[in-house]
């Protein structure tokens, strides 16, 4: 199937693929930043005790996790203009991806925080550390360590999910690959070019996670 | 220094502390024993506010425990040592010890480290300053935990079954530290079944059962002539070997 791959056509479309790659990189990075901000806020709201602050965060996380990303994307794409909010497709895509990944990030961060034994928090209390000091000095540095792997995992999902933005006519990697399919009737060449782009992003994220883990491990323990 | 009067606590329907009245004077060493579930851990966890209670009054170092706002200031003066050590695994022994002095007492790092080093030396861990908790044995971890509490220079030290999670050969290295602390005049309340420790340094031994203080006596009287049948029964169970 790949034997007769027309690499000449692929090279011809390299500028488009490169543009698409950069677009995917940009909107993934922007969505990742948005997702982390939303995730940290939603997580902070779900673990604090005030019910009226907790409820909206819980509803947000549940609503996102219960519905498909594609539905969320179309909901924003068709829904926002009805509210009189007209944004470029790229912007709508970044908002949708941020909202979507943010809910998963919130759950990942929450489980990281809950994994810290209660006894350590009590030890902190017993020496007079305030709530914020306990969070900053004891809980978060450890929660972050256990959280990096699943956060990178979710980011890899985010990068791949960004291909859905091609459906609201954002020109990114998948859309760029489709150009080869549509212009030259060569879908396999288009898909291979697209896949290679995602593969590069995947390995970049994976090695970043690995390097971080090595640098921040507790000596003598993984 | 510690003054309970008529303290009651319930966990749901369970009456875990029943009308506790008890006074511990400065420099006194009080050992609390009793069967599991008798409320002895809950009792000492009330003293630094780790457990709230529903009725009665508890004054520690002049502060009323009902005032939750004053809790932080109080906790700076009351050290607490846990059964499960609860060291911070991402910090070295020295960092564990100096964390609170630096961030709570606002001590300079150099000064905190000097104090921390001296305390780790004192508990026999001069060569383990840079070790992480998981690189230490249980007995060593518990000694770091004691040093961590002492580094805040507390007026009172509370111990919640400090040797119960240790292998037998490590119990004495922890008890030795506690004995020397008691002899230096620290006010201490210790939940333990180490009756040798009680005999050696306790001023009073308290026996608790089902949430109530059943008996309070100086150690020689407590061990040789306990007044209550339940105390005799309990001592019979733990001292027969």
Coordinates of C-alpha atoms in Angstrom, one line a residue:
Chain A
X1 CA 0.0 0.0 0.0
X2 CA 2.8 2.4 0.9
X3 CA 5.1 0.9 -1.7
X4 CA 4.1 3.2 -4.5
X5 CA 4.0 6.3 -2.3
X6 CA 4.3 9.3 -4.5
X7 CA 6.9 11.2 -2.6
X8 CA 7.3 13.8 -5.3
X9 CA 3.8 15.0 -4.8
X10 CA 4.3 15.0 -1.0
X11 CA 7.4 17.2 -1.5
X12 CA 5.4 19.5 -3.7
X13 CA 2.9 20.1 -1.0
X14 CA 5.6 20.4 1.7
X15 CA 5.0 24.2 2.2
X16 CA 1.3 23.5 2.8
X17 CA 2.0 20.6 5.2
X18 CA 4.6 22.8 7.0
X19 CA 2.0 25.6 7.4
X20 CA -0.5 23.1 8.7
X21 CA 2.1 21.7 11.1
X22 CA 2.8 25.2 12.4
X23 CA -0.9 25.9 12.8
X24 CA -1.4 22.6 14.7
X25 CA 1.6 23.4 16.9
X26 CA 0.3 26.9 17.6
X27 CA -3.3 26.0 18.4
X28 CA -2.2 23.0 20.5
X29 CA 0.1 25.2 22.5
X30 CA -2.5 27.9 22.9
X31 CA -5.2 25.3 23.9
X32 CA -2.7 23.6 26.3
X33 CA -2.1 26.9 28.0
X34 CA -5.9 27.5 28.2
X35 CA -6.5 24.0 29.4
X36 CA -4.0 24.3 32.2
X37 CA -5.4 27.6 33.4
X38 CA -9.0 26.2 33.3
X39 CA -7.8 22.9 34.8
X40 CA -6.1 24.5 37.8
X41 CA -9.0 26.8 38.5
X42 CA -11.6 24.1 38.1
X43 CA -9.5 21.8 40.3
X44 CA -9.0 24.4 43.0
X45 CA -12.8 25.1 43.0
X46 CA -13.7 21.4 43.3
X47 CA -11.4 20.7 46.3
X48 CA -12.3 23.8 48.3
X49 CA -15.2 23.4 50.8
X50 CA -17.7 26.1 49.7
X51 CA -20.5 24.4 47.9
X52 CA -21.6 27.4 45.8
X53 CA -18.1 27.7 44.3
X54 CA -17.7 24.0 43.9
X55 CA -21.0 23.4 42.0
X56 CA -20.2 25.3 38.8
X57 CA -16.8 23.6 38.6
X58 CA -18.3 20.1 39.0
X59 CA -21.0 20.9 36.4
X60 CA -18.3 22.1 34.0
X61 CA -16.2 19.0 34.4
X62 CA -19.1 16.6 34.1
X63 CA -20.7 18.4 31.1
X64 CA -17.4 18.2 29.2
X65 CA -16.6 14.6 30.1
X66 CA -20.1 13.5 29.3
X67 CA -20.3 14.9 25.7
X68 CA -18.1 14.3 22.6
X69 CA -15.6 17.0 21.6
X70 CA -17.1 17.2 18.1
X71 CA -20.5 18.1 19.6
X72 CA -18.8 20.8 21.9
X73 CA -17.0 22.2 18.8
X74 CA -20.2 22.5 16.7
X75 CA -22.0 23.8 19.7
X76 CA -19.6 26.7 20.0
X77 CA -19.2 27.1 16.2
X78 CA -23.0 27.5 15.7
X79 CA -24.0 28.7 19.1
X80 CA -21.6 31.7 19.6
X81 CA -22.8 33.6 16.5
X82 CA -26.4 33.3 17.8
X83 CA -25.2 35.1 20.9
X84 CA -23.8 37.8 18.7
X85 CA -20.2 36.6 19.3
X86 CA -18.4 36.3 16.0
X87 CA -14.9 34.9 16.3
X88 CA -12.4 33.5 13.7
X89 CA -12.7 29.7 13.4
X90 CA -9.2 29.3 14.8
X91 CA -10.2 31.2 18.0
X92 CA -13.4 29.0 18.3
X93 CA -11.2 25.9 17.9
X94 CA -8.8 27.0 20.6
X95 CA -11.7 27.8 23.0
X96 CA -13.3 24.4 22.4
X97 CA -10.1 22.5 22.9
X98 CA -9.2 24.5 26.0
X99 CA -12.6 23.9 27.5
X100 CA -12.4 20.2 26.6
X101 CA -8.9 19.5 27.8
X102 CA -9.3 21.8 30.9
X103 CA -11.9 19.4 32.3
X104 CA -9.6 16.4 32.0
X105 CA -6.7 18.4 33.3
X106 CA -8.8 19.4 36.4
X107 CA -9.4 15.7 37.1
X108 CA -5.7 14.8 36.6
X109 CA -4.5 17.5 38.9
X110 CA -7.2 16.7 41.5
X111 CA -6.2 13.0 41.6
X112 CA -2.5 14.1 42.0
X113 CA -3.4 16.3 45.0
X114 CA -5.6 13.6 46.6
X115 CA -2.7 11.1 46.2
X116 CA -0.7 13.0 48.9
X117 CA -1.2 11.1 52.2
X118 CA -3.4 13.1 54.7
X119 CA -0.7 12.5 57.3
X120 CA 1.8 14.8 55.6
X121 CA -0.8 17.6 55.5
X122 CA -1.4 17.0 59.3
X123 CA 2.4 17.1 59.9
X124 CA 2.4 20.5 58.1
X125 CA -0.5 21.7 60.2
X126 CA 1.1 20.6 63.4
X127 CA 4.2 22.7 62.7
X128 CA 2.0 25.8 62.0
X129 CA 2.1 25.9 58.2
X130 CA -0.8 27.7 56.7
X131 CA -3.1 26.2 54.1
X132 CA -1.3 27.9 51.3
X133 CA 2.1 27.0 52.6
X134 CA 1.0 23.3 52.9
X135 CA -0.2 23.4 49.4
X136 CA 2.9 25.2 48.0
X137 CA 5.6 23.4 50.0
X138 CA 4.2 19.9 50.6
X139 CA 1.3 19.0 48.4
X140 CA 1.8 20.6 45.0
X141 CA 5.5 19.8 44.5
X142 CA 4.7 16.1 45.0
X143 CA 1.3 16.2 43.1
X144 CA 3.1 17.9 40.2
X145 CA 5.5 15.0 39.9
X146 CA 2.8 12.4 39.8
X147 CA 0.8 14.6 37.4
X148 CA 3.3 15.3 34.7
X149 CA 2.9 11.9 33.0
X150 CA -0.9 12.0 32.7
X151 CA -0.8 15.7 31.8
X152 CA 1.6 14.9 28.9
X153 CA -0.7 12.0 28.0
X154 CA -3.7 14.4 27.9
X155 CA -1.7 16.9 25.8
X156 CA -1.0 14.2 23.3
X157 CA -4.7 13.5 23.1
X158 CA -5.3 17.3 22.7
X159 CA -2.8 17.5 19.8
X160 CA -4.6 14.7 18.0
X161 CA -8.1 16.1 18.8
X162 CA -7.1 19.3 17.2
X163 CA -7.5 17.5 13.9
X164 CA -11.3 17.9 14.4
X165 CA -10.9 21.6 13.8
X166 CA -10.5 20.8 10.1
X167 CA -14.2 20.3 10.2
X168 CA -14.9 24.0 11.0
X169 CA -12.4 24.9 8.2
X170 CA -9.4 25.7 10.3
X171 CA -6.4 25.0 8.1
X172 CA -4.1 22.8 10.3
X173 CA -2.2 19.6 9.7
X174 CA -5.1 17.4 8.9
X175 CA -6.7 20.0 6.6
X176 CA -3.4 20.5 4.8
X177 CA -3.1 16.8 4.2
X178 CA -6.6 16.7 2.8
X179 CA -5.5 19.2 0.2
X180 CA -3.3 16.5 -1.4
X181 CA -6.2 14.2 -1.4
X182 CA -8.6 16.6 -2.9
X183 CA -6.3 18.3 -5.5
X184 CA -4.4 15.2 -6.7
X185 CA -6.8 12.4 -5.6
X186 CA -4.0 10.9 -3.5
X187 CA -5.5 10.4 0.0
X188 CA -2.8 8.0 1.1
X189 CA -0.1 10.5 0.4
X190 CA -2.0 13.2 2.3
X191 CA -2.6 11.0 5.3
X192 CA 1.0 9.8 5.5
X193 CA 2.2 13.4 5.4
X194 CA -0.3 14.3 8.1
X195 CA 0.6 11.3 10.2
X196 CA 4.3 12.2 10.1
X197 CA 3.5 15.6 11.4
X198 CA 1.6 14.2 14.4
X199 CA 4.4 11.7 15.0
X200 CA 6.9 14.5 15.3
X201 CA 4.8 16.3 17.8
X202 CA 4.2 13.0 19.7
X203 CA 7.8 12.2 20.1
X204 CA 8.7 15.8 21.1
X205 CA 6.1 15.7 23.9
X206 CA 7.2 12.2 25.0
X207 CA 10.9 13.1 25.2
X208 CA 10.0 16.3 27.0
X209 CA 8.2 14.3 29.6
X210 CA 11.1 11.9 29.9
X211 CA 13.6 14.6 30.4
X212 CA 11.4 16.4 33.0
X213 CA 11.0 13.1 34.9
X214 CA 14.8 12.5 35.0
X215 CA 15.5 16.0 36.1
X216 CA 12.9 16.1 38.8
X217 CA 13.0 12.7 40.3
X218 CA 13.7 12.2 44.0
X219 CA 17.2 10.8 44.2
X220 CA 17.2 7.0 44.6
X221 CA 13.6 6.7 43.8
X222 CA 11.9 6.7 40.5
Chain B
X1 CA 0.0 23.8 80.4
X2 CA -2.8 21.5 79.2
X3 CA -6.2 21.8 80.8
X4 CA -9.2 19.7 79.7
X5 CA -12.5 20.3 81.5
X6 CA -15.6 18.3 80.6
X7 CA -14.5 17.7 77.0
X8 CA -16.9 15.5 74.9
X9 CA -16.5 14.4 71.4
X10 CA -18.7 12.3 69.1
X11 CA -18.0 10.6 65.8
X12 CA -21.6 10.4 64.6
X13 CA -23.3 8.3 67.3
X14 CA -20.0 7.1 68.7
X15 CA -19.1 8.9 71.9
X16 CA -15.3 8.9 71.6
X17 CA -14.4 11.3 74.4
X18 CA -16.6 11.2 77.4
X19 CA -16.4 14.1 79.8
X20 CA -12.6 14.3 79.8
X21 CA -11.1 16.4 82.6
X22 CA -7.3 16.4 82.9
X23 CA -4.6 18.9 83.7
X24 CA -0.9 18.5 82.7
X25 CA 1.5 20.9 84.4
X26 CA 4.7 22.4 82.8
X27 CA 7.5 19.8 82.7
X28 CA 5.2 16.9 83.4
X29 CA 5.4 13.7 81.4
X30 CA 2.1 11.9 81.0
X31 CA 1.7 8.5 79.4
X32 CA -1.7 7.5 78.0
X33 CA -2.5 3.9 77.4
X34 CA -5.6 1.8 76.8
X35 CA -7.0 -0.7 74.3
X36 CA -7.3 0.3 70.7
X37 CA -10.4 2.4 70.0
X38 CA -10.4 3.8 73.6
X39 CA -9.9 7.4 72.3
X40 CA -6.3 8.0 73.4
X41 CA -5.2 9.2 70.0
X42 CA -8.2 11.3 69.6
X43 CA -7.5 12.8 73.1
X44 CA -4.0 14.0 72.1
X45 CA -5.1 15.1 68.6
X46 CA -7.5 17.5 70.3
X47 CA -4.6 19.2 72.1
X48 CA -3.2 20.7 68.8
X49 CA -6.6 21.1 67.1
X50 CA -6.2 18.2 64.7
X51 CA -9.5 16.9 66.0
X52 CA -12.4 19.3 66.9
X53 CA -14.7 18.5 69.8
X54 CA -18.3 19.3 70.5
X55 CA -18.4 20.4 74.2
X56 CA -16.3 21.3 77.1
X57 CA -13.2 23.5 77.3
X58 CA -9.6 22.9 76.5
X59 CA -6.9 25.4 77.3
X60 CA -3.4 24.8 76.0
X61 CA -0.5 27.1 76.8
X62 CA -3.1 29.8 77.7
X63 CA -5.0 29.5 74.4
X64 CA -8.5 28.3 74.1
X65 CA -8.9 25.6 71.5
X66 CA -12.4 26.8 70.7
X67 CA -10.8 29.8 69.1
X68 CA -9.8 28.3 65.7
X69 CA -8.1 31.6 64.6
X70 CA -5.5 31.2 67.3
X71 CA -4.8 27.6 66.2
X72 CA -1.8 28.4 64.0
X73 CA 0.0 30.3 66.8
X74 CA -0.7 27.5 69.2
X75 CA 0.6 24.8 66.8
X76 CA 3.9 26.6 66.6
X77 CA 4.3 25.8 70.4
X78 CA 3.1 22.2 70.3
X79 CA 5.1 19.5 68.6
X80 CA 3.3 16.4 67.3
X81 CA 4.9 13.1 66.4
X82 CA 2.8 10.6 64.4
X83 CA 2.7 6.8 64.4
X84 CA 3.4 6.8 60.7
X85 CA 6.2 9.5 60.8
X86 CA 4.6 11.5 58.0
X87 CA 7.9 12.9 56.7
X88 CA 7.9 14.9 53.5
X89 CA 9.2 12.4 51.0
X90 CA 10.5 15.0 48.5
X91 CA 12.7 16.7 51.1
X92 CA 15.9 15.6 52.7
X93 CA 16.1 15.0 56.4
X94 CA 17.5 18.4 57.0
X95 CA 14.9 20.1 54.8
X96 CA 12.2 18.2 56.6
X97 CA 13.5 19.6 59.9
X98 CA 14.1 23.2 58.7
X99 CA 10.9 23.7 56.6
X100 CA 8.6 25.0 59.4
X101 CA 11.3 27.2 61.1
X102 CA 12.0 28.9 57.9
X103 CA 8.4 29.4 56.7
X104 CA 6.6 29.7 60.0
X105 CA 9.1 31.1 62.4
X106 CA 10.7 33.2 59.6
X107 CA 14.2 32.1 60.6
X108 CA 17.0 32.7 58.2
X109 CA 18.1 29.6 56.2
X110 CA 21.5 29.5 57.7
X111 CA 20.2 29.9 61.3
X112 CA 17.5 27.2 60.7
X113 CA 20.0 24.8 59.2
X114 CA 22.4 25.3 62.1
X115 CA 19.6 24.5 64.5
X116 CA 18.4 21.6 62.4
X117 CA 21.9 20.1 62.2
X118 CA 22.3 20.3 65.9
X119 CA 19.0 18.5 66.4
X120 CA 19.7 15.8 63.9
X121 CA 23.1 15.3 65.6
X122 CA 21.3 15.1 68.9
X123 CA 18.9 12.3 67.7
X124 CA 22.0 10.5 66.3
X125 CA 21.5 11.2 62.6
X126 CA 24.4 13.5 62.0
X127 CA 25.4 11.5 59.0
X128 CA 21.9 11.4 57.5
X129 CA 21.3 15.1 56.9
X130 CA 21.1 14.8 53.1
X131 CA 19.2 11.5 53.0
X132 CA 15.6 11.3 51.8
X133 CA 13.0 9.6 54.0
X134 CA 12.8 6.5 51.9
X135 CA 16.5 6.0 52.3
X136 CA 16.1 5.8 56.1
X137 CA 14.9 3.0 58.3
X138 CA 11.7 3.4 60.3
X139 CA 13.5 4.3 63.5
X140 CA 15.6 6.8 61.7
X141 CA 12.6 8.4 60.1
X142 CA 10.8 8.7 63.4
X143 CA 13.9 10.4 64.9
X144 CA 13.9 12.9 62.0
X145 CA 10.2 13.5 62.7
X146 CA 11.0 14.2 66.4
X147 CA 13.8 16.6 65.3
X148 CA 11.4 18.2 62.9
X149 CA 9.0 19.0 65.8
X150 CA 11.8 20.1 68.1
X151 CA 13.2 22.5 65.6
X152 CA 10.2 24.7 66.2
X153 CA 11.3 24.9 69.8
X154 CA 7.9 23.9 71.1
X155 CA 6.8 24.1 74.7
X156 CA 4.9 20.8 74.6
X157 CA 5.5 17.6 72.7
X158 CA 2.8 15.2 71.9
X159 CA 3.5 11.6 70.7
X160 CA 0.8 9.4 69.1
X161 CA 2.1 5.8 69.4
X162 CA 5.5 6.8 68.1
X163 CA 7.0 3.3 68.2
X164 CA 3.9 1.2 67.1
X165 CA 4.9 1.1 63.4
X166 CA 8.5 0.2 64.1
X167 CA 10.4 -3.1 64.0
X168 CA 11.3 -4.2 67.5
X169 CA 15.0 -3.6 67.1
X170 CA 14.3 0.1 66.3
X171 CA 12.0 0.9 69.2
X172 CA 14.8 1.7 71.6
X173 CA 16.6 4.2 69.5
X174 CA 13.4 6.2 69.4
X175 CA 12.6 5.7 73.1
X176 CA 16.1 6.8 74.0
X177 CA 15.5 10.1 72.3
X178 CA 12.2 10.5 74.1
X179 CA 13.7 9.7 77.5
X180 CA 16.4 12.3 77.1
X181 CA 13.8 14.8 76.1
X182 CA 11.8 14.0 79.2
X183 CA 14.8 14.4 81.4
X184 CA 15.5 17.8 79.9
X185 CA 12.2 18.9 81.3
X186 CA 10.0 18.9 78.2
X187 CA 6.2 18.8 78.9
X188 CA 5.2 15.6 77.2
X189 CA 2.1 13.6 76.5
X190 CA 2.7 10.2 75.1
X191 CA 0.3 7.6 73.8
X192 CA 2.2 4.4 74.0
X193 CA 2.2 0.8 75.2
X194 CA 5.9 0.9 76.0
X195 CA 5.5 0.4 79.7
X196 CA 9.3 0.4 80.3
X197 CA 9.3 4.0 79.0
X198 CA 6.4 4.8 81.3
X199 CA 8.2 3.4 84.3
X200 CA 11.4 5.2 83.5
X201 CA 10.2 8.8 82.9
X202 CA 6.4 9.2 83.4
X203 CA 5.1 11.3 86.2
X204 CA 1.6 9.9 85.7
X205 CA 0.1 7.1 83.7
X206 CA -3.5 7.4 82.4
X207 CA -5.6 4.5 81.4
X208 CA -8.4 5.1 79.0
X209 CA -11.2 2.8 77.9
X210 CA -14.2 3.4 75.7
X211 CA -13.6 7.2 75.5
X212 CA -13.2 7.8 79.2
X213 CA -10.3 8.2 81.6
X214 CA -10.6 5.2 83.9
X215 CA -7.5 5.6 86.0
X216 CA -4.7 8.1 86.6
X217 CA -1.8 7.2 88.9
X218 CA 2.0 7.5 89.2
X219 CA 3.7 4.7 87.4
X220 CA 4.8 2.6 90.4
X221 CA 1.3 2.6 91.7
X222 CA -0.3 2.1 88.3
X223 CA 1.8 -1.0 87.6
X224 CA 1.8 -2.5 91.1
X225 CA -1.6 -1.6 92.5
X226 CA -4.1 -0.5 89.9
X227 CA -7.3 0.5 91.4
X228 CA -9.7 -0.6 88.7
X229 CA -10.6 -4.0 87.4
X230 CA -10.4 -2.8 83.8
X231 CA -6.9 -1.5 84.3
X232 CA -5.8 -4.8 85.9
X233 CA -7.3 -6.7 83.0
X234 CA -5.5 -4.5 80.4
X235 CA -2.2 -4.6 82.2
X236 CA -2.6 -8.4 82.5
X237 CA -2.9 -8.6 78.7
X238 CA 0.1 -6.4 77.8
X239 CA 2.5 -7.3 80.6
X240 CA 2.3 -11.1 80.6
X241 CA 5.3 -11.7 78.4

